[in-house]
CSV table of C-alpha atoms and ligand atoms in Angstrom, one decimal:
chain,number,residue,atom,x,y,z
A,12,MET,CA,-59.3,94.8,-10.6
A,13,GLN,CA,-56.3,92.8,-9.7
A,14,LEU,CA,-54.3,94.7,-12.3
A,15,GLN,CA,-55.5,98.1,-11.0
A,16,ASN,CA,-54.4,97.2,-7.5
A,17,ASN,CA,-51.1,96.1,-8.9
A,18,LYS,CA,-50.6,99.3,-10.7
A,19,ILE,CA,-51.3,101.4,-7.6
A,20,GLY,CA,-48.9,99.3,-5.7
A,21,TRP,CA,-46.3,100.0,-8.3
A,22,LEU,CA,-47.0,103.7,-8.3
A,23,GLU,CA,-46.8,103.9,-4.6
A,24,GLY,CA,-43.4,102.2,-4.7
A,25,ILE,CA,-42.2,104.6,-7.3
A,26,ILE,CA,-43.4,107.6,-5.4
A,27,GLU,CA,-41.7,106.4,-2.2
A,28,ALA,CA,-38.5,105.9,-4.1
A,29,ILE,CA,-38.4,109.5,-5.3
A,30,HIS,CA,-36.0,111.8,-3.3
A,31,ASP,CA,-38.3,114.7,-3.6
A,32,GLY,CA,-41.4,115.3,-1.5
A,33,ILE,CA,-44.6,114.5,-3.4
A,34,LEU,CA,-48.2,115.6,-2.6
A,35,VAL,CA,-51.2,114.9,-4.8
A,36,ILE,CA,-54.7,116.4,-4.5
A,37,ASP,CA,-57.8,115.5,-6.4
A,38,HIS,CA,-60.0,117.9,-8.4
A,39,VAL,CA,-61.7,119.3,-5.3
A,40,GLY,CA,-58.4,119.8,-3.4
A,41,VAL,CA,-58.5,116.8,-1.1
A,42,VAL,CA,-55.1,115.3,-0.4
A,43,GLN,CA,-54.9,111.9,-1.9
A,44,LEU,CA,-51.3,110.9,-1.1
A,45,ILE,CA,-48.0,112.1,0.1
A,46,ASN,CA,-44.7,110.3,0.3
A,47,GLU,CA,-42.3,110.0,3.2
A,48,GLU,CA,-39.9,112.6,1.8
A,49,TYR,CA,-42.8,115.1,1.9
A,50,THR,CA,-43.2,114.5,5.7
A,51,HIS,CA,-39.5,114.7,6.0
A,52,ILE,CA,-39.3,118.1,4.3
A,53,THR,CA,-42.5,119.8,5.6
A,54,GLY,CA,-42.9,118.0,9.0
A,55,VAL,CA,-46.5,117.1,8.0
A,56,SER,CA,-47.5,113.4,8.4
A,57,ALA,CA,-49.9,111.3,6.3
A,58,GLU,CA,-52.3,111.1,9.2
A,59,GLN,CA,-52.4,114.9,9.5
A,60,ILE,CA,-53.1,115.6,5.8
A,61,VAL,CA,-54.3,112.6,3.7
A,62,GLY,CA,-58.1,112.7,3.1
A,63,LYS,CA,-58.3,116.3,4.2
A,64,LEU,CA,-58.7,119.5,2.2
A,65,LEU,CA,-55.2,120.8,1.6
A,66,GLN,CA,-56.2,124.4,2.2
A,67,GLU,CA,-57.5,123.5,5.7
A,68,VAL,CA,-54.3,121.9,6.8
A,69,ARG,CA,-51.9,124.2,4.9
A,70,PRO,CA,-53.7,127.5,4.4
A,71,GLY,CA,-50.7,129.0,2.5
A,72,ALA,CA,-50.6,126.2,-0.1
A,73,LEU,CA,-50.7,127.3,-3.7
A,74,LEU,CA,-51.7,124.0,-5.2
A,75,PRO,CA,-55.4,124.7,-5.2
A,76,THR,CA,-54.8,127.7,-7.5
A,77,VAL,CA,-53.2,125.3,-10.0
A,78,LEU,CA,-56.5,123.4,-10.0
A,79,LYS,CA,-58.2,126.6,-11.0
A,80,ASP,CA,-55.9,128.1,-13.6
A,81,GLY,CA,-54.4,124.9,-14.9
A,82,LEU,CA,-50.9,126.5,-14.9
A,83,ALA,CA,-47.7,124.7,-13.8
A,84,ARG,CA,-45.3,126.6,-11.5
A,85,GLU,CA,-41.6,126.1,-10.9
A,86,GLY,CA,-39.3,126.9,-8.1
A,87,VAL,CA,-41.9,128.5,-5.7
A,88,PHE,CA,-40.3,129.3,-2.4
A,89,ARG,CA,-42.4,128.1,0.6
A,90,LYS,CA,-42.1,128.6,4.3
A,91,GLU,CA,-44.2,126.9,6.9
A,92,MET,CA,-43.1,127.5,10.5
A,93,THR,CA,-39.4,126.8,10.4
A,94,MET,CA,-39.5,124.6,7.4
A,95,GLU,CA,-38.3,126.1,4.1
A,96,TYR,CA,-38.6,124.4,0.8
A,97,VAL,CA,-39.0,124.9,-2.9
A,98,VAL,CA,-41.9,123.6,-4.8
A,99,ASP,CA,-42.8,122.7,-8.4
A,100,MET,CA,-46.5,122.3,-9.1
A,101,ALA,CA,-48.5,120.9,-12.1
A,102,PRO,CA,-52.1,120.1,-12.8
A,103,ILE,CA,-53.1,116.5,-13.7
A,104,TRP,CA,-55.2,116.3,-16.8
A,105,ASP,CA,-57.5,113.5,-17.9
A,106,GLN,CA,-59.5,113.7,-21.2
A,107,GLY,CA,-59.3,117.5,-21.3
A,108,LYS,CA,-60.3,117.9,-17.6
A,109,ILE,CA,-58.2,118.7,-14.6
A,110,ILE,CA,-58.6,115.8,-12.2
A,111,GLY,CA,-56.0,116.9,-9.7
A,112,ALA,CA,-52.7,118.5,-9.1
A,113,VAL,CA,-49.3,117.4,-7.9
A,114,SER,CA,-46.6,119.3,-6.0
A,115,VAL,CA,-42.9,118.2,-5.9
A,116,CYS,CA,-40.9,119.7,-3.0
A,117,LYS,CA,-37.2,120.0,-2.3
A,118,SER,CA,-35.9,121.1,1.1
A,119,ILE,CA,-33.7,124.2,1.1
A,120,PRO,CA,-30.6,122.4,2.4
A,121,GLU,CA,-31.1,120.0,-0.5
A,122,VAL,CA,-31.3,122.9,-2.9
A,123,TYR,CA,-28.1,124.3,-1.3
A,124,ARG,CA,-26.4,121.0,-1.6
A,125,LEU,CA,-27.4,120.7,-5.3
A,126,ASN,CA,-26.3,124.3,-5.9
A,127,LYS,CA,-23.0,123.6,-4.3
A,128,GLU,CA,-22.6,120.5,-6.4
A,129,LEU,CA,-23.4,122.5,-9.5
A,130,LYS,CA,-20.8,125.1,-8.7
A,131,LYS,CA,-18.3,122.3,-8.1
A,132,SER,CA,-19.2,120.7,-11.5
A,133,ARG,CA,-18.9,124.1,-13.2
A,134,LYS,CA,-15.4,124.6,-11.6
A,135,ARG,CA,-14.4,121.2,-12.9
A,136,VAL,CA,-15.7,122.1,-16.4
A,137,THR,CA,-13.6,125.3,-16.4
A,138,MET,CA,-10.6,123.4,-15.2
A,139,LEU,CA,-11.1,120.8,-17.9
A,140,GLU,CA,-11.5,123.5,-20.5
A,141,ARG,CA,-8.3,125.2,-19.4
A,142,ALA,CA,-6.6,121.9,-19.4
A,143,VAL,CA,-7.9,120.9,-22.8
A,144,GLY,CA,-6.5,124.2,-24.2
A,145,ARG,CA,-3.1,122.7,-23.4
A,146,ILE,CA,-3.5,119.8,-25.7
A,147,HIS,CA,-1.9,120.3,-29.0
A,148,GLN,CA,-3.3,117.8,-31.3
A,149,ALA,CA,-0.3,116.2,-33.0
A,150,LYS,CA,-0.5,117.4,-36.6
A,151,TYR,CA,2.6,116.0,-38.1
A,152,THR,CA,3.2,112.5,-39.4
A,153,PHE,CA,6.3,110.8,-40.9
A,154,ALA,CA,5.3,112.1,-44.3
A,155,ASN,CA,6.2,115.6,-43.0
A,156,ILE,CA,9.8,114.7,-42.3
A,157,ILE,CA,11.8,115.8,-45.3
A,158,GLY,CA,15.3,114.6,-46.0
A,159,SER,CA,17.1,111.7,-47.7
A,160,ASP,CA,20.2,111.5,-45.6
A,161,VAL,CA,21.0,107.9,-44.8
A,162,GLN,CA,21.3,108.4,-41.0
A,163,LEU,CA,18.0,110.4,-40.9
A,164,LYS,CA,16.3,107.6,-42.9
A,165,GLN,CA,17.5,105.1,-40.4
A,166,THR,CA,16.2,107.1,-37.5
A,167,ILE,CA,12.9,107.4,-39.3
A,168,GLU,CA,12.7,103.6,-39.8
A,169,GLN,CA,13.6,102.9,-36.2
A,170,ALA,CA,11.0,105.5,-35.0
A,171,LYS,CA,8.3,103.9,-37.2
A,172,ARG,CA,9.1,100.4,-35.7
A,173,THR,CA,9.0,101.6,-32.1
A,174,ALA,CA,5.9,103.7,-32.7
A,175,GLN,CA,3.9,100.4,-32.6
A,176,THR,CA,5.1,99.5,-29.2
A,177,ASP,CA,4.5,101.1,-25.8
A,178,MET,CA,8.2,101.6,-25.1
A,179,ASN,CA,9.4,105.0,-23.8
A,180,ILE,CA,11.6,106.8,-26.2
A,181,LEU,CA,14.4,109.3,-25.8
A,182,LEU,CA,15.0,111.6,-28.7
A,183,SER,CA,18.2,113.5,-28.8
A,184,GLY,CA,19.4,116.1,-31.2
A,185,GLU,CA,20.3,119.7,-31.4
A,186,SER,CA,17.7,122.4,-31.1
A,187,GLY,CA,15.6,122.6,-34.3
A,188,THR,CA,16.5,119.2,-35.7
A,189,GLY,CA,12.9,118.0,-35.5
A,190,LYS,CA,12.6,116.3,-32.1
A,191,GLU,CA,9.0,117.5,-31.6
A,192,LEU,CA,8.2,116.7,-35.2
A,193,PHE,CA,9.4,113.1,-34.6
A,194,ALA,CA,7.5,112.8,-31.3
A,195,GLN,CA,4.2,113.9,-33.1
A,196,ALA,CA,4.9,111.5,-36.0
A,197,ILE,CA,5.5,108.6,-33.6
A,198,HIS,CA,2.3,109.4,-31.7
A,199,ASN,CA,0.3,109.6,-34.9
A,200,GLU,CA,1.7,106.3,-36.1
A,201,SER,CA,0.9,104.5,-32.9
A,202,LYS,CA,-2.4,103.1,-31.6
A,203,ARG,CA,-2.5,106.1,-29.2
A,204,ARG,CA,-3.2,108.5,-32.1
A,205,VAL,CA,-6.9,108.9,-31.1
A,206,ALA,CA,-5.9,110.0,-27.5
A,207,PRO,CA,-4.1,113.3,-26.6
A,208,PHE,CA,-0.6,114.3,-27.4
A,209,VAL,CA,0.5,116.5,-24.6
A,210,PRO,CA,3.8,118.4,-24.9
A,211,VAL,CA,5.5,120.0,-21.9
A,212,ASN,CA,8.8,121.9,-22.0
A,213,CYS,CA,10.6,121.1,-18.8
A,214,ALA,CA,13.1,124.0,-19.4
A,215,ALA,CA,10.3,126.6,-19.8
A,216,ILE,CA,8.5,126.0,-16.5
A,217,PRO,CA,10.2,126.8,-13.2
A,218,SER,CA,10.8,123.5,-11.4
A,219,SER,CA,8.6,124.4,-8.5
A,220,LEU,CA,5.6,124.7,-10.9
A,221,LEU,CA,6.5,121.8,-13.1
A,222,GLU,CA,5.5,119.2,-10.4
A,223,SER,CA,2.0,120.6,-10.2
A,224,GLU,CA,1.8,120.9,-14.0
A,225,LEU,CA,2.7,117.2,-14.4
A,226,PHE,CA,0.8,115.7,-11.5
A,227,GLY,CA,-1.9,118.3,-10.6
A,228,TYR,CA,-3.1,119.0,-7.1
A,229,GLU,CA,-6.2,118.6,-5.0
A,230,GLU,CA,-8.4,121.5,-4.0
A,231,GLY,CA,-6.9,123.0,-0.8
A,232,ALA,CA,-3.5,121.4,-1.3
A,233,PHE,CA,-1.9,124.8,-0.9
A,234,THR,CA,-2.3,127.3,1.9
A,235,ASP,CA,-3.8,129.7,-0.6
A,236,SER,CA,-7.0,127.6,-0.3
A,237,ASN,CA,-8.9,129.6,-2.8
A,238,ARG,CA,-7.2,127.6,-5.4
A,239,ASP,CA,-9.3,125.0,-7.2
A,240,GLY,CA,-7.7,121.7,-7.8
A,241,LYS,CA,-5.8,121.1,-10.9
A,242,ILE,CA,-5.6,118.3,-13.4
A,243,GLY,CA,-2.1,117.3,-14.2
A,244,LEU,CA,-0.6,116.7,-17.6
A,245,PHE,CA,-0.1,113.0,-16.8
A,246,GLU,CA,-3.9,112.6,-16.2
A,247,LEU,CA,-4.6,114.7,-19.3
A,248,ALA,CA,-2.4,112.5,-21.5
A,249,ASN,CA,-4.1,109.3,-20.3
A,250,HIS,CA,-4.1,106.7,-23.1
A,251,GLY,CA,-2.0,109.1,-25.1
A,252,THR,CA,1.5,110.4,-25.3
A,253,LEU,CA,3.3,112.8,-23.0
A,254,PHE,CA,6.2,114.6,-24.7
A,255,LEU,CA,8.7,115.8,-22.1
A,256,ASP,CA,10.8,118.3,-24.0
A,257,GLU,CA,14.2,119.3,-22.6
A,258,ILE,CA,14.1,116.6,-20.0
A,259,GLY,CA,17.7,117.4,-19.0
A,260,ASP,CA,16.4,120.5,-17.3
A,261,MET,CA,14.1,118.6,-14.9
A,262,SER,CA,15.1,119.0,-11.3
A,263,PHE,CA,16.7,116.0,-9.6
A,264,GLU,CA,13.8,115.6,-7.1
A,265,LEU,CA,11.2,115.7,-9.8
A,266,GLN,CA,13.2,113.1,-11.8
A,267,ALA,CA,12.5,110.7,-8.9
A,268,LYS,CA,8.8,111.3,-9.0
A,269,LEU,CA,8.8,110.8,-12.8
A,270,LEU,CA,10.7,107.6,-12.4
A,271,ARG,CA,8.1,106.3,-10.0
A,272,VAL,CA,5.2,107.0,-12.5
A,273,LEU,CA,7.2,105.2,-15.2
A,274,GLN,CA,7.8,102.2,-13.0
A,275,GLU,CA,4.4,102.0,-11.2
A,276,GLY,CA,2.1,103.5,-13.8
A,277,SER,CA,0.5,105.5,-11.0
A,278,PHE,CA,1.1,108.7,-9.1
A,279,ARG,CA,-0.5,110.9,-6.4
A,280,LYS,CA,-1.7,114.4,-6.9
A,281,ILE,CA,-0.1,117.0,-4.7
A,282,GLY,CA,-2.1,117.0,-1.5
A,283,GLY,CA,-3.9,113.9,-2.7
A,284,LEU,CA,-4.3,110.6,-0.9
A,285,GLU,CA,-5.4,108.4,-3.7
A,286,GLU,CA,-3.0,106.7,-6.1
A,287,GLN,CA,-4.1,107.4,-9.7
A,288,THR,CA,-3.4,104.9,-12.4
A,289,VAL,CA,-2.4,106.2,-15.8
A,290,ASP,CA,-1.6,104.7,-19.1
A,291,VAL,CA,0.8,107.1,-20.7
A,292,ARG,CA,3.7,106.7,-23.1
A,293,VAL,CA,6.5,109.1,-22.5
A,294,ILE,CA,8.6,110.5,-25.3
A,295,ALA,CA,11.4,112.5,-23.8
A,296,ALA,CA,13.7,114.9,-25.8
A,297,THR,CA,17.0,116.5,-25.0
A,298,ASN,CA,19.6,118.6,-26.7
A,299,LYS,CA,22.1,117.7,-23.9
A,300,GLU,CA,24.4,114.8,-23.4
A,301,LEU,CA,22.3,112.9,-20.8
A,302,GLN,CA,25.0,110.3,-20.5
A,303,SER,CA,27.5,112.8,-19.3
A,304,MET,CA,25.0,114.5,-17.1
A,305,VAL,CA,24.5,111.1,-15.4
A,306,GLU,CA,28.3,110.9,-14.9
A,307,LYS,CA,28.3,114.3,-13.4
A,308,GLU,CA,25.4,113.2,-11.2
A,309,ARG,CA,23.1,115.8,-12.6
A,310,PHE,CA,20.7,113.3,-14.1
A,311,ARG,CA,19.5,110.2,-12.3
A,312,GLU,CA,21.0,107.1,-13.6
A,313,ASP,CA,17.9,105.0,-12.9
A,314,LEU,CA,15.7,107.4,-14.8
A,315,PHE,CA,18.2,107.6,-17.7
A,316,TYR,CA,18.0,103.8,-18.1
A,317,ARG,CA,14.2,103.9,-17.9
A,318,ILE,CA,13.8,106.4,-20.7
A,319,ASN,CA,16.8,105.3,-22.8
A,320,THR,CA,15.4,101.9,-23.8
A,321,VAL,CA,14.9,103.3,-27.3
A,322,HIS,CA,17.3,106.1,-28.1
A,323,LEU,CA,16.8,107.9,-31.4
A,324,THR,CA,19.4,110.4,-32.5
A,325,ILE,CA,18.5,113.1,-35.1
A,326,PRO,CA,21.6,114.3,-37.0
A,327,PRO,CA,22.2,118.0,-37.2
A,328,LEU,CA,21.6,119.7,-40.5
A,329,ARG,CA,25.3,120.5,-41.1
A,330,GLU,CA,25.9,116.7,-41.2
A,331,ARG,CA,23.3,116.2,-44.0
A,332,LYS,CA,24.0,119.1,-46.3
A,333,ASN,CA,22.2,117.5,-49.2
A,334,ASP,CA,19.0,117.7,-47.2
A,335,ILE,CA,19.3,121.5,-47.3
A,336,THR,CA,18.3,121.8,-50.9
A,337,GLU,CA,15.5,119.3,-50.5
A,338,ILE,CA,14.1,121.2,-47.6
A,339,ILE,CA,14.4,124.5,-49.5
A,340,ALA,CA,12.6,123.0,-52.5
A,341,PHE,CA,9.9,121.8,-50.1
A,342,LEU,CA,9.6,125.2,-48.5
A,343,LEU,CA,9.3,126.9,-51.9
A,344,LYS,CA,6.7,124.6,-53.4
A,345,ASN,CA,4.1,127.2,-53.1
A,346,GLU,CA,6.3,130.0,-54.4
A,347,ALA,CA,6.4,129.2,-58.1
A,348,ASP,CA,8.0,132.5,-59.2
A,349,ILE,CA,10.9,132.4,-56.8
A,350,THR,CA,14.3,131.0,-57.8
A,351,PHE,CA,17.7,130.8,-56.2
A,352,ASP,CA,21.0,132.3,-57.3
A,353,PRO,CA,23.5,129.4,-57.3
A,354,GLU,CA,25.8,131.4,-55.0
A,355,THR,CA,23.1,131.6,-52.4
A,356,ILE,CA,22.6,127.8,-52.4
A,357,PHE,CA,26.3,127.5,-51.9
A,358,ILE,CA,26.2,129.8,-48.9
A,359,LEU,CA,23.3,128.0,-47.4
A,360,GLN,CA,25.1,124.6,-47.8
A,361,HIS,CA,28.2,125.8,-46.2
A,362,TYR,CA,26.6,127.6,-43.3
A,363,HIS,CA,26.9,125.6,-40.0
A,364,TRP,CA,23.1,125.9,-39.0
A,365,PRO,CA,23.3,126.0,-35.2
A,366,GLY,CA,19.5,126.4,-35.2
A,367,ASN,CA,19.1,123.6,-37.7
A,368,ILE,CA,15.9,123.2,-39.6
A,369,ARG,CA,14.1,125.8,-37.5
A,370,GLU,CA,16.8,128.3,-38.5
A,371,LEU,CA,16.7,127.2,-42.2
A,372,LYS,CA,12.9,127.6,-42.3
A,373,ASN,CA,13.2,131.1,-40.8
A,374,ALA,CA,16.0,132.1,-43.1
A,375,ILE,CA,14.0,131.0,-46.2
A,376,GLN,CA,10.9,132.8,-45.0
A,377,TYR,CA,13.0,135.9,-44.4
A,378,ALA,CA,14.6,135.7,-47.8
A,379,ILE,CA,11.3,135.2,-49.5
A,380,SER,CA,10.0,138.3,-47.9
A,381,MET,CA,13.1,140.3,-48.9
A,382,CYS,CA,13.5,139.2,-52.5
A,383,ASP,CA,10.3,140.6,-53.9
A,384,HIS,CA,9.2,137.3,-55.4
A,385,GLN,CA,12.1,137.0,-57.8
A,386,VAL,CA,15.6,135.6,-57.4
A,387,ILE,CA,17.0,135.0,-53.9
A,388,ARG,CA,20.5,136.4,-53.7
A,389,GLN,CA,23.1,136.7,-51.0
A,390,GLU,CA,21.8,140.1,-49.9
A,391,HIS,CA,18.4,138.7,-49.1
A,392,LEU,CA,19.7,136.3,-46.5
A,393,PRO,CA,19.6,137.0,-42.8
A,394,ASP,CA,22.7,138.9,-41.4
A,395,THR,CA,24.0,136.1,-39.3
A,396,ILE,CA,24.3,133.8,-42.4
A,397,LYS,CA,25.9,136.5,-44.5
A,398,LYS,CA,28.4,137.4,-41.8
A,399,ALA,CA,29.3,133.8,-41.2
A,400,PHE,CA,29.9,133.3,-45.0
A,401,ASN,CA,32.0,136.5,-45.3
A,402,ALA,CA,34.1,135.4,-42.4
A,403,THR,CA,34.9,132.0,-44.0
A,404,GLN,CA,35.5,133.7,-47.4
A,405,GLN,CA,38.1,135.9,-45.9
A,406,GLN,CA,39.9,132.9,-44.5
A,407,SER,CA,40.0,130.9,-47.7
A,408,ILE,CA,39.5,133.2,-50.7
A,409,THR,CA,43.0,134.6,-51.0
A,410,LEU,CA,44.5,131.1,-51.4
A,411,GLN,CA,42.9,130.4,-54.8
A,412,PRO,CA,42.3,132.3,-58.0
A,413,LEU,CA,38.8,133.9,-58.2
A,414,GLU,CA,37.8,131.9,-61.3
A,415,LYS,CA,38.5,128.6,-59.6
A,416,ILE,CA,36.5,129.6,-56.5
A,417,LEU,CA,33.5,130.7,-58.7
A,418,ASN,CA,33.7,127.5,-60.8
A,419,ASP,CA,33.9,125.3,-57.7
A,420,THR,CA,31.0,127.1,-56.2
A,421,GLU,CA,28.9,126.7,-59.3
A,422,ARG,CA,29.8,123.1,-59.7
A,423,THR,CA,28.9,122.2,-56.1
A,424,ALA,CA,25.6,124.1,-56.3
A,425,ILE,CA,24.6,122.4,-59.6
A,426,GLN,CA,25.6,119.0,-58.2
A,427,SER,CA,23.7,119.3,-55.0
A,428,VAL,CA,20.5,120.6,-56.7
A,429,LEU,CA,20.7,117.7,-59.2
A,430,ASN,CA,21.1,115.3,-56.2
A,431,GLN,CA,17.7,116.4,-55.2
A,432,THR,CA,15.8,116.8,-58.4
A,433,GLY,CA,17.4,113.8,-60.2
A,434,THR,CA,19.0,113.8,-63.6
A,435,THR,CA,16.0,112.9,-65.7
A,436,VAL,CA,15.0,115.6,-68.2
A,437,LYS,CA,12.2,116.6,-65.8
A,438,GLY,CA,14.7,116.7,-62.9
A,439,LYS,CA,17.1,118.9,-65.0
A,440,LYS,CA,14.3,121.3,-65.9
A,441,LYS,CA,13.4,121.6,-62.2
A,442,ALA,CA,17.1,122.1,-61.3
A,443,ALA,CA,17.5,124.8,-64.0
A,444,LYS,CA,14.4,126.5,-62.5
A,445,ILE,CA,15.8,126.3,-58.9
A,446,LEU,CA,19.1,127.6,-60.1
A,447,GLY,CA,17.5,130.4,-62.0
A,448,ILE,CA,19.2,129.6,-65.4
A,449,SER,CA,17.8,128.3,-68.7
A,450,LEU,CA,17.9,124.6,-69.4
A,451,ALA,CA,20.3,125.2,-72.3
A,452,SER,CA,22.7,127.0,-69.9
A,453,LEU,CA,22.4,124.1,-67.5
A,454,TYR,CA,23.4,121.6,-70.2
A,455,ASN,CA,26.4,123.8,-71.1
A,456,LYS,CA,27.5,123.8,-67.5
A,457,LEU,CA,27.0,120.0,-67.1
A,458,THR,CA,29.4,119.5,-70.1
A,459,LYS,CA,31.8,122.1,-68.7
A,460,TYR,CA,32.0,120.5,-65.3
A,461,HIS,CA,31.7,116.9,-66.5
A,462,ILE,CA,28.7,116.3,-64.3
B,8,ADP,N1,13.1,116.9,-41.4
B,8,ADP,C1,12.2,117.9,-41.4
B,8,ADP,N2,11.4,118.2,-42.4
B,8,ADP,C2,10.6,119.2,-42.4
B,8,ADP,N3,10.5,120.1,-41.4
B,8,ADP,C3,11.2,119.9,-40.3
B,8,ADP,C4,12.2,118.8,-40.2
B,8,ADP,N4,12.8,118.8,-39.0
B,8,ADP,C5,12.3,119.9,-38.4
B,8,ADP,N5,11.4,120.5,-39.1
B,8,ADP,C6,10.7,121.7,-38.7
B,8,ADP,O1,11.6,122.6,-38.1
B,8,ADP,C7,11.0,123.2,-36.9
B,8,ADP,C8,11.7,122.8,-35.7
B,8,ADP,O2,11.4,121.5,-35.4
B,8,ADP,P1,11.1,120.9,-33.9
B,8,ADP,O3,10.5,119.6,-34.0
B,8,ADP,O4,10.4,121.9,-33.1
B,8,ADP,O5,12.7,120.8,-33.4
B,8,ADP,P2,13.2,120.5,-31.9
B,8,ADP,O6,12.1,120.0,-31.1
B,8,ADP,O7,14.3,119.5,-32.2
B,8,ADP,O8,13.8,121.8,-31.5
B,8,ADP,C9,9.5,122.8,-37.0
B,8,ADP,O9,8.8,123.8,-37.7
B,8,ADP,C10,9.5,121.5,-37.7
B,8,ADP,O10,8.3,121.3,-38.4
B,9,MG,MG1,11.7,121.6,-29.5
């Protein structure tokens, strides 16, 4: 008996704690209990209703019907006098018999409030979905960086070492030298690899928008109050890496705000009051001389020193000509039937590659599509490269006999291909294939040129 009483006490406690109105009737329709919230929502007190037939006190009540048909009902709208509410109803079964019924009520303002909250949550989900679309998972690692140039190798080593730290990194190099590739590789080598890698190109976004891209804004921060709030890229990159490409193009004012996040590890959304803490590693990239921009007061000196703690420089392709054949071999690894005419390799090695590896990749793709899966010759190269070559030829060709020029060209081409393939028999076979000649013919040429 003691236990029974205890149980009832517990149940009453639980029912009182529920934020919905509860009313329970027994099998004949007499109200057994209600909670305070029920009184609050309907205006009916326990004294008015408990121990009485529900139908007598509340003639419009549907709960007695539940006793008859045993069917639960959801979301039934009820109005008694000025009180409006929504009710869920269910029978209470015991050993195959209906012994009562329960109704759970929510006041309309509460329903409105929940509805509003749901709408807000939905908005936030859409916002997050939009934001997540911005995250490019970093797909490249150091294994994807091709090249044997000594300076490039040193940069890779330095990058690998600093990847393990939380230091900010400045990557400089001409367009297309692989700055983003390095940034991704560093992210993937660091302990942050499981968190987002978020790239943003400071030159591509107008400076008025860049601030809200980076820091986000609160709902109603702008006069156009229809706008929902926005999650900024800093928040999105939390625990991960933010890649600020073309940082030299960031406006002076925004540089100050960036400096503050880097120093404090926190920022405020536009229109926001709260400081938000973030743990983000910044990798910045530039193809400009930031140092001279500092001297000309176009880049903040304090920010420059903040991001310049580790400075990695990626050499342009024209300063590592031997990497050209290696990258070409890599790009052709799935194109078994395509070979290169030696003269073409010579042209590619002597071109100045203003667009670096990006341009080389595009040129090779273009040539592959033009050569009909056979030998890539001069005519298959993009016009800019052909024109640049013809211009240099006109400057130098008349000074030497044609045979010497051809021999020199051939010698350089063979030498550079062998530098990549190696001089083992296997390497020579590979070189012959790349050069589009037979192995025997390669051996003859090696003897001829004393290679
Ligand atoms: N060393 C490299 N080995 C292989 N691919 C490279 C290398 N460097 C750059 N790339 C490729 O060249 C293109 C341009 O590189 P990217 O990182 O976007 O250059 P940047 O950011 O300096 O303009 C990309 O497709 C990249 O994968
Ligand atoms: Mg880039």
